[in-house]
Amino acid sequence: MKKKILISINPEHVQNIINGIKKYEYRKIAAKQDISSIIIYETTPIKKIVAEAEIEDVLMFSPEILWEKTKQESGITKEFFDKYFEGRDMAYAYKLGKIIVYAQPKTLHDYGVKAAPQSFVYI
């Protein structure tokens, strides 16, 4: 049984994911368990769970190689990417598939989560 993870993403990136501009969600830490989708919590000022993204693949490379493989559909600048992964030997990216935008945004409480996760939380 694959699990889902809930992650916090800032509004600019959430919109790019929904619009199909951003096909990868970059992370410094990847989930250890096999996950099927990401539940997207949109940070301040929205502070709601707004969508779910299917995971097609999990990529794990050095930051340089990961950027080369994903830059066309990254939805972010090289500068943003480099700053995020500064000093890291390994970088992770979830390749996003089908996006389901919730007609009615949900709260963290709806999922039994007390606070927005710093990296992620299993659901």
Short mmCIF file of C-alpha atoms in Angstrom, two decimals:
data_model
loop_
_atom_site.label_atom_id
_atom_site.label_comp_id
_atom_site.label_asym_id
_atom_site.label_seq_id
_atom_site.Cartn_x
_atom_site.Cartn_y
_atom_site.Cartn_z
CA MET A 1 0.00 0.00 0.00
CA LYS A 2 1.56 3.24 -1.12
CA LYS A 3 1.32 6.21 1.19
CA LYS A 4 0.79 9.90 0.60
CA ILE A 5 2.83 12.74 2.00
CA LEU A 6 1.71 16.22 2.88
CA ILE A 7 4.15 18.99 2.02
CA SER A 8 4.14 22.77 2.42
CA ILE A 9 4.64 24.74 -0.80
CA ASN A 10 4.55 28.51 -1.21
CA PRO A 11 1.68 29.99 -3.28
CA GLU A 12 3.81 30.96 -6.30
CA HIS A 13 5.01 27.38 -6.74
CA VAL A 14 1.55 25.92 -6.08
CA GLN A 15 0.12 28.00 -8.94
CA ASN A 16 2.92 26.86 -11.26
CA ILE A 17 2.22 23.22 -10.35
CA ILE A 18 -1.51 23.65 -10.99
CA ASN A 19 -0.83 25.48 -14.27
CA GLY A 20 1.53 22.70 -15.42
CA ILE A 21 4.60 24.96 -15.56
CA LYS A 22 6.30 23.20 -12.63
CA LYS A 23 6.45 19.42 -13.20
CA TYR A 24 8.98 18.70 -10.45
CA GLU A 25 8.85 19.29 -6.71
CA TYR A 26 12.39 19.57 -5.35
CA ARG A 27 13.31 18.36 -1.89
CA LYS A 28 16.43 18.06 0.24
CA ILE A 29 15.01 14.89 1.83
CA ALA A 30 12.93 12.23 0.09
CA ALA A 31 10.33 10.02 1.74
CA LYS A 32 11.78 6.64 2.70
CA GLN A 33 8.50 4.85 2.05
CA ASP A 34 6.94 4.30 -1.36
CA ILE A 35 4.50 7.14 -1.97
CA SER A 36 1.79 7.54 -4.57
CA SER A 37 1.01 11.22 -4.23
CA ILE A 38 1.75 14.53 -2.60
CA ILE A 39 -0.96 16.40 -0.73
CA ILE A 40 -0.21 20.10 -1.29
CA TYR A 41 -0.51 22.52 1.60
CA GLU A 42 -0.33 26.09 0.30
CA THR A 43 1.52 28.28 2.79
CA THR A 44 0.78 31.85 3.94
CA PRO A 45 -1.46 33.63 3.18
CA ILE A 46 -3.69 30.71 2.00
CA LYS A 47 -2.85 28.15 4.72
CA LYS A 48 -5.03 25.41 3.22
CA ILE A 49 -4.62 22.05 1.53
CA VAL A 50 -5.52 22.88 -2.05
CA ALA A 51 -4.50 19.98 -4.29
CA GLU A 52 -3.02 16.54 -4.70
CA ALA A 53 -0.32 15.57 -7.20
CA GLU A 54 0.33 12.04 -8.42
CA ILE A 55 3.98 10.95 -8.21
CA GLU A 56 5.27 9.47 -11.46
CA ASP A 57 8.88 9.09 -10.35
CA VAL A 58 11.37 10.05 -7.67
CA LEU A 59 14.71 11.30 -8.96
CA MET A 60 17.87 11.25 -6.87
CA PHE A 61 21.05 12.79 -8.26
CA SER A 62 23.72 15.33 -7.50
CA PRO A 63 22.23 18.83 -7.79
CA GLU A 64 24.08 19.44 -11.10
CA ILE A 65 22.73 16.30 -12.77
CA LEU A 66 19.23 16.77 -11.33
CA TRP A 67 19.07 20.30 -12.77
CA GLU A 68 20.19 19.09 -16.21
CA LYS A 69 17.50 16.38 -16.21
CA THR A 70 14.65 18.59 -14.95
CA LYS A 71 15.38 22.22 -15.89
CA GLN A 72 12.94 22.32 -18.84
CA GLU A 73 9.98 21.68 -16.54
CA SER A 74 11.37 22.94 -13.23
CA GLY A 75 9.16 26.03 -12.94
CA ILE A 76 12.00 27.72 -11.01
CA THR A 77 15.18 29.61 -11.83
CA LYS A 78 18.65 28.08 -11.75
CA GLU A 79 19.55 30.64 -9.05
CA PHE A 80 16.65 29.49 -6.84
CA PHE A 81 17.60 25.84 -7.41
CA ASP A 82 21.29 26.44 -6.61
CA LYS A 83 20.49 28.36 -3.44
CA TYR A 84 18.07 25.66 -2.26
CA PHE A 85 20.59 22.83 -2.74
CA GLU A 86 23.69 24.81 -1.70
CA GLY A 87 26.22 22.55 0.03
CA ARG A 88 24.24 19.38 -0.75
CA ASP A 89 25.74 16.31 -2.41
CA MET A 90 22.34 14.79 -3.16
CA ALA A 91 19.15 16.37 -4.46
CA TYR A 92 15.69 14.87 -4.90
CA ALA A 93 12.78 15.66 -7.18
CA TYR A 94 9.29 14.23 -7.35
CA LYS A 95 8.09 14.07 -10.95
CA LEU A 96 4.49 15.20 -10.78
CA GLY A 97 1.75 13.55 -12.79
CA LYS A 98 -1.97 14.23 -12.65
CA ILE A 99 -2.96 17.16 -10.44
CA ILE A 100 -6.30 17.20 -8.63
CA VAL A 101 -7.29 20.65 -7.42
CA TYR A 102 -9.77 20.49 -4.55
CA ALA A 103 -13.01 22.39 -5.19
CA GLN A 104 -13.14 22.99 -1.44
CA PRO A 105 -9.71 23.52 0.15
CA LYS A 106 -9.10 21.46 3.30
CA THR A 107 -7.44 22.25 6.59
CA LEU A 108 -4.49 20.50 8.23
CA HIS A 109 -6.96 19.48 10.94
CA ASP A 110 -8.96 17.54 8.30
CA TYR A 111 -5.91 15.28 7.98
CA GLY A 112 -5.15 15.09 11.69
CA VAL A 113 -2.05 17.28 11.27
CA LYS A 114 -1.41 19.94 13.90
CA ALA A 115 1.14 22.17 12.14
CA ALA A 116 2.44 22.71 8.61
CA PRO A 117 5.36 20.30 8.05
CA GLN A 118 8.90 21.64 7.60
CA SER A 119 9.74 18.88 5.13
CA PHE A 120 6.83 16.43 4.92
CA VAL A 121 4.49 14.24 6.94
CA TYR A 122 3.06 10.86 5.98
CA ILE A 123 -0.71 10.73 5.53
#
